[in-house]
Every structure is written in C-alpha cells, then in structure tokens.
Amino acid sequence: MQTDDFINLMESIVSSMPGMVYVHDINGKIILVNEAVTTIMGYTEEELLSMSLFEIDKEIDSSILLANWKKLQNNEELTLEAKNTTKDGRLLDVQIKIKAIKYHGQDYFLAIVNDISELKRLEQDFKSNEDLLNTILYSSPNGMIYQKADGAILKWNKEAERVFGLSEEEIAGQTSTSFPWKTYKEDNTLFEGHEHPSMVTIQTGKPSYNTTMKVVRSDESYSWILVNTNPIFDNNNVVKGVIISFN
C-alpha cells in the first residue's frame, strides 16, 4: 500500500468515527481530521492541516509527545485530559484517547477527543455545592446528618456526635439502623428501619418536619429530639440523599 493509499484509507476510517478525531505525526504535525473537529474547533480543514498540535494544545511540547509515544509502545491506549484552544480563543476541557500507528517506519498518533467541558463544569458546581453544604452542616448548632439514598451516612456534625454518642469517623458509611442505639416514637413504640423520617424522605422525595424521636444510646442514656428531613436531588430529579436536622 502506497502512502497516498494509506492516507485515503485513514480518511475513510476517521470520517466514520464519532467525536473529534486527529491523526498527527510524532512532531505534532496534523495530517488528518474529521468533520467533528472543524465543527467544534471552528477551524477549516485546510487551516488544521497547516497547523501543529501545539497550536491547539498549548500545554504540551515535543518532549511530552515523545514521552507519550514511548508509553504507547507498551500499552494499547493512553487516556489523558487536556485543554484545547478553539479558533475563537475558547478553552475546551477534553479527554483524549491516543493510539500509536506505524506505517512504513513512520510514526503516527491517532487521537480520539471528546469535549468534557460541561462535565467539568458540573463537577465544579458539585464541589461548590458540597463546600457550601459542609460549611452549613459543620457550623450549625443543631444536629445535622447527610445520608445517601442507599441509607449510608456520609457526614454528621458535633451535635450529632453528642446526641448519638458516636464520632463521625465511627459512623461514616453506616446506616441509621446499623449501630447500637434505638429510636422510639412519641408513644414509646420503636421506629422500624423503614419508618425513620430520613428513609421515608428518600423513598417519597418529600420533606418531613418536627418528628418527635427518642434516641436511646448504648449506655441506656437517652435524648428527645425533633427531626426535620429534606431531600437532595440530582440533575435528573432523582433523590440522591437527604439532609437530617434536629434539636
């Protein structure tokens, strides 16, 4: 197969692949792109074929390309994250899957690139929201607990430690019914696991307010508390957890 035949074959393969696809040589010279690259990056095909990878990913250089090539000699695929610059100057967060290609002694990279900018934004939003949740939870004078939809307890504050008699480290990952305390209703009948206000909120997606509960600790001492619960929803409006507050 001649070089032109190889390029024609690669063009056919690349054009049929989803997402952005680049083929470039070990020096970063772009030799092939698909239509998704021109659509998302804003460059024409002619412009891209006159460019090097270093003009799109300004955080890499020839030494990094060489290091990546060496890694690919022992691995079928290399996955990494980077920032790519569009023609209008926007920075895209991207995930890149790279494979090594050799033809007639010439080294090429096949790079499949996915725009993950929205995913990164959601991750940052989640971190910001989690930071806010931690600030509220740990600074509140009331008892506060964060419980996942599967019932596992992720966080609880100092007042929760005092009321239940266990530290956050001791309770982390456990459920509201898996430790040696008992909880009773106002009429002194036992709360069954599925009756706990937090579990009802997880099942129904509805908040609850001012549920009277008696917490009997392992040493038989007890506290009466008023419990409120509020659901936390994910982006698909599915309950992913519940905030429990009490005093």
PDB file of N, CA and C in Angstrom, residues 35-83:
ATOM      1  N   GLU A  35     -14.807  15.707  10.378  1.00  0.00           N
ATOM      2  CA  GLU A  35     -15.682  16.875  10.320  1.00  0.00           C
ATOM      3  C   GLU A  35     -15.998  17.421  11.702  1.00  0.00           C
ATOM      4  N   ALA A  36     -16.069  16.540  12.712  1.00  0.00           N
ATOM      5  CA  ALA A  36     -16.382  16.991  14.073  1.00  0.00           C
ATOM      6  C   ALA A  36     -15.347  17.987  14.581  1.00  0.00           C
ATOM      7  N   VAL A  37     -14.094  17.808  14.192  1.00  0.00           N
ATOM      8  CA  VAL A  37     -13.039  18.735  14.630  1.00  0.00           C
ATOM      9  C   VAL A  37     -13.303  20.130  14.067  1.00  0.00           C
ATOM     10  N   THR A  38     -13.631  20.211  12.792  1.00  0.00           N
ATOM     11  CA  THR A  38     -13.874  21.526  12.184  1.00  0.00           C
ATOM     12  C   THR A  38     -15.111  22.174  12.790  1.00  0.00           C
ATOM     13  N   THR A  39     -16.135  21.381  13.089  1.00  0.00           N
ATOM     14  CA  THR A  39     -17.383  21.918  13.650  1.00  0.00           C
ATOM     15  C   THR A  39     -17.163  22.464  15.058  1.00  0.00           C
ATOM     16  N   ILE A  40     -16.489  21.705  15.893  1.00  0.00           N
ATOM     17  CA  ILE A  40     -16.337  22.083  17.308  1.00  0.00           C
ATOM     18  C   ILE A  40     -15.220  23.093  17.503  1.00  0.00           C
ATOM     19  N   MET A  41     -14.112  22.924  16.789  1.00  0.00           N
ATOM     20  CA  MET A  41     -12.959  23.796  16.998  1.00  0.00           C
ATOM     21  C   MET A  41     -13.037  25.097  16.210  1.00  0.00           C
ATOM     22  N   GLY A  42     -13.861  25.126  15.155  1.00  0.00           N
ATOM     23  CA  GLY A  42     -14.063  26.367  14.412  1.00  0.00           C
ATOM     24  C   GLY A  42     -13.087  26.627  13.287  1.00  0.00           C
ATOM     25  N   TYR A  43     -12.104  25.754  13.103  1.00  0.00           N
ATOM     26  CA  TYR A  43     -11.143  25.890  12.019  1.00  0.00           C
ATOM     27  C   TYR A  43     -11.647  25.162  10.782  1.00  0.00           C
ATOM     28  N   THR A  44     -11.207  25.596   9.606  1.00  0.00           N
ATOM     29  CA  THR A  44     -11.460  24.813   8.398  1.00  0.00           C
ATOM     30  C   THR A  44     -10.476  23.643   8.352  1.00  0.00           C
ATOM     31  N   GLU A  45     -10.789  22.675   7.522  1.00  0.00           N
ATOM     32  CA  GLU A  45      -9.875  21.537   7.382  1.00  0.00           C
ATOM     33  C   GLU A  45      -8.520  22.000   6.857  1.00  0.00           C
ATOM     34  N   GLU A  46      -8.546  22.932   5.929  1.00  0.00           N
ATOM     35  CA  GLU A  46      -7.287  23.441   5.362  1.00  0.00           C
ATOM     36  C   GLU A  46      -6.437  24.112   6.441  1.00  0.00           C
ATOM     37  N   GLU A  47      -7.077  24.875   7.308  1.00  0.00           N
ATOM     38  CA  GLU A  47      -6.338  25.531   8.385  1.00  0.00           C
ATOM     39  C   GLU A  47      -5.714  24.508   9.322  1.00  0.00           C
ATOM     40  N   LEU A  48      -6.478  23.497   9.677  1.00  0.00           N
ATOM     41  CA  LEU A  48      -5.988  22.481  10.611  1.00  0.00           C
ATOM     42  C   LEU A  48      -4.808  21.709  10.032  1.00  0.00           C
ATOM     43  N   LEU A  49      -4.870  21.402   8.735  1.00  0.00           N
ATOM     44  CA  LEU A  49      -3.801  20.622   8.121  1.00  0.00           C
ATOM     45  C   LEU A  49      -2.515  21.428   7.948  1.00  0.00           C
ATOM     46  N   SER A  50      -2.601  22.735   8.168  1.00  0.00           N
ATOM     47  CA  SER A  50      -1.396  23.572   8.120  1.00  0.00           C
ATOM     48  C   SER A  50      -0.873  23.873   9.521  1.00  0.00           C
ATOM     49  N   MET A  51      -1.529  23.292  10.532  1.00  0.00           N
ATOM     50  CA  MET A  51      -1.189  23.603  11.921  1.00  0.00           C
ATOM     51  C   MET A  51      -0.494  22.417  12.586  1.00  0.00           C
ATOM     52  N   SER A  52       0.074  22.712  13.740  1.00  0.00           N
ATOM     53  CA  SER A  52       0.615  21.650  14.578  1.00  0.00           C
ATOM     54  C   SER A  52      -0.276  21.493  15.807  1.00  0.00           C
ATOM     55  N   LEU A  53      -0.139  20.374  16.455  1.00  0.00           N
ATOM     56  CA  LEU A  53      -0.913  20.104  17.663  1.00  0.00           C
ATOM     57  C   LEU A  53      -0.646  21.150  18.742  1.00  0.00           C
ATOM     58  N   PHE A  54       0.552  21.715  18.738  1.00  0.00           N
ATOM     59  CA  PHE A  54       0.950  22.663  19.778  1.00  0.00           C
ATOM     60  C   PHE A  54       0.149  23.967  19.706  1.00  0.00           C
ATOM     61  N   GLU A  55      -0.462  24.246  18.549  1.00  0.00           N
ATOM     62  CA  GLU A  55      -1.287  25.444  18.419  1.00  0.00           C
ATOM     63  C   GLU A  55      -2.685  25.231  19.000  1.00  0.00           C
ATOM     64  N   ILE A  56      -3.070  23.963  19.188  1.00  0.00           N
ATOM     65  CA  ILE A  56      -4.379  23.631  19.749  1.00  0.00           C
ATOM     66  C   ILE A  56      -4.266  23.310  21.231  1.00  0.00           C
ATOM     67  N   ASP A  57      -3.253  22.540  21.572  1.00  0.00           N
ATOM     68  CA  ASP A  57      -2.979  22.222  22.978  1.00  0.00           C
ATOM     69  C   ASP A  57      -1.683  22.921  23.356  1.00  0.00           C
ATOM     70  N   LYS A  58      -1.809  24.075  24.000  1.00  0.00           N
ATOM     71  CA  LYS A  58      -0.651  24.917  24.273  1.00  0.00           C
ATOM     72  C   LYS A  58       0.127  24.475  25.517  1.00  0.00           C
ATOM     73  N   GLU A  59      -0.367  23.401  26.164  1.00  0.00           N
ATOM     74  CA  GLU A  59       0.303  22.928  27.378  1.00  0.00           C
ATOM     75  C   GLU A  59       1.274  21.788  27.101  1.00  0.00           C
ATOM     76  N   ILE A  60       1.368  21.339  25.843  1.00  0.00           N
ATOM     77  CA  ILE A  60       2.295  20.255  25.534  1.00  0.00           C
ATOM     78  C   ILE A  60       3.402  20.752  24.618  1.00  0.00           C
ATOM     79  N   ASP A  61       4.473  19.949  24.531  1.00  0.00           N
ATOM     80  CA  ASP A  61       5.572  20.248  23.624  1.00  0.00           C
ATOM     81  C   ASP A  61       6.094  18.937  23.062  1.00  0.00           C
ATOM     82  N   SER A  62       7.157  19.027  22.283  1.00  0.00           N
ATOM     83  CA  SER A  62       7.681  17.833  21.606  1.00  0.00           C
ATOM     84  C   SER A  62       8.183  16.780  22.593  1.00  0.00           C
ATOM     85  N   SER A  63       8.688  17.221  23.747  1.00  0.00           N
ATOM     86  CA  SER A  63       9.191  16.252  24.725  1.00  0.00           C
ATOM     87  C   SER A  63       8.043  15.425  25.316  1.00  0.00           C
ATOM     88  N   ILE A  64       6.875  16.061  25.492  1.00  0.00           N
ATOM     89  CA  ILE A  64       5.711  15.328  26.007  1.00  0.00           C
ATOM     90  C   ILE A  64       5.206  14.347  24.954  1.00  0.00           C
ATOM     91  N   LEU A  65       5.197  14.769  23.687  1.00  0.00           N
ATOM     92  CA  LEU A  65       4.788  13.858  22.610  1.00  0.00           C
ATOM     93  C   LEU A  65       5.689  12.634  22.566  1.00  0.00           C
ATOM     94  N   LEU A  66       6.983  12.850  22.697  1.00  0.00           N
ATOM     95  CA  LEU A  66       7.929  11.739  22.666  1.00  0.00           C
ATOM     96  C   LEU A  66       7.710  10.815  23.855  1.00  0.00           C
ATOM     97  N   ALA A  67       7.467  11.386  25.028  1.00  0.00           N
ATOM     98  CA  ALA A  67       7.212  10.581  26.230  1.00  0.00           C
ATOM     99  C   ALA A  67       5.941   9.760  26.052  1.00  0.00           C
ATOM    100  N   ASN A  68       4.912  10.376  25.454  1.00  0.00           N
ATOM    101  CA  ASN A  68       3.670   9.646  25.201  1.00  0.00           C
ATOM    102  C   ASN A  68       3.896   8.502  24.225  1.00  0.00           C
ATOM    103  N   TRP A  69       4.697   8.751  23.204  1.00  0.00           N
ATOM    104  CA  TRP A  69       4.977   7.705  22.224  1.00  0.00           C
ATOM    105  C   TRP A  69       5.659   6.509  22.887  1.00  0.00           C
ATOM    106  N   LYS A  70       6.595   6.789  23.784  1.00  0.00           N
ATOM    107  CA  LYS A  70       7.293   5.707  24.482  1.00  0.00           C
ATOM    108  C   LYS A  70       6.327   4.904  25.350  1.00  0.00           C
ATOM    109  N   LYS A  71       5.397   5.602  25.988  1.00  0.00           N
ATOM    110  CA  LYS A  71       4.402   4.898  26.812  1.00  0.00           C
ATOM    111  C   LYS A  71       3.524   3.993  25.955  1.00  0.00           C
ATOM    112  N   LEU A  72       3.218   4.440  24.747  1.00  0.00           N
ATOM    113  CA  LEU A  72       2.326   3.678  23.876  1.00  0.00           C
ATOM    114  C   LEU A  72       2.985   2.433  23.300  1.00  0.00           C
ATOM    115  N   GLN A  73       4.301   2.326  23.426  1.00  0.00           N
ATOM    116  CA  GLN A  73       4.967   1.125  22.928  1.00  0.00           C
ATOM    117  C   GLN A  73       4.610  -0.096  23.768  1.00  0.00           C
ATOM    118  N   ASN A  74       4.230   0.138  25.024  1.00  0.00           N
ATOM    119  CA  ASN A  74       3.886  -0.970  25.919  1.00  0.00           C
ATOM    120  C   ASN A  74       2.406  -1.007  26.273  1.00  0.00           C
ATOM    121  N   ASN A  75       1.642  -0.057  25.772  1.00  0.00           N
ATOM    122  CA  ASN A  75       0.219  -0.001  26.072  1.00  0.00           C
ATOM    123  C   ASN A  75      -0.558   0.212  24.784  1.00  0.00           C
ATOM    124  N   GLU A  76      -1.737  -0.386  24.733  1.00  0.00           N
ATOM    125  CA  GLU A  76      -2.546  -0.251  23.530  1.00  0.00           C
ATOM    126  C   GLU A  76      -3.157   1.135  23.410  1.00  0.00           C
ATOM    127  N   GLU A  77      -3.395   1.780  24.540  1.00  0.00           N
ATOM    128  CA  GLU A  77      -4.086   3.060  24.514  1.00  0.00           C
ATOM    129  C   GLU A  77      -3.661   3.912  25.696  1.00  0.00           C
ATOM    130  N   LEU A  78      -3.594   5.218  25.476  1.00  0.00           N
ATOM    131  CA  LEU A  78      -3.264   6.170  26.530  1.00  0.00           C
ATOM    132  C   LEU A  78      -4.419   7.158  26.636  1.00  0.00           C
ATOM    133  N   THR A  79      -4.925   7.367  27.851  1.00  0.00           N
ATOM    134  CA  THR A  79      -6.026   8.306  28.074  1.00  0.00           C
ATOM    135  C   THR A  79      -5.538   9.446  28.958  1.00  0.00           C
ATOM    136  N   LEU A  80      -5.806  10.665  28.540  1.00  0.00           N
ATOM    137  CA  LEU A  80      -5.399  11.826  29.335  1.00  0.00           C
ATOM    138  C   LEU A  80      -6.398  12.962  29.133  1.00  0.00           C
ATOM    139  N   GLU A  81      -6.283  13.972  29.974  1.00  0.00           N
ATOM    140  CA  GLU A  81      -7.128  15.152  29.862  1.00  0.00           C
ATOM    141  C   GLU A  81      -6.262  16.355  29.520  1.00  0.00           C
ATOM    142  N   ALA A  82      -6.854  17.298  28.775  1.00  0.00           N
ATOM    143  CA  ALA A  82      -6.104  18.473  28.352  1.00  0.00           C
ATOM    144  C   ALA A  82      -7.074  19.623  28.117  1.00  0.00           C
ATOM    145  N   LYS A  83      -6.513  20.773  27.751  1.00  0.00           N
ATOM    146  CA  LYS A  83      -7.309  21.928  27.356  1.00  0.00           C
ATOM    147  C   LYS A  83      -6.950  22.270  25.919  1.00  0.00           C
TER     148      LYS A  83
END
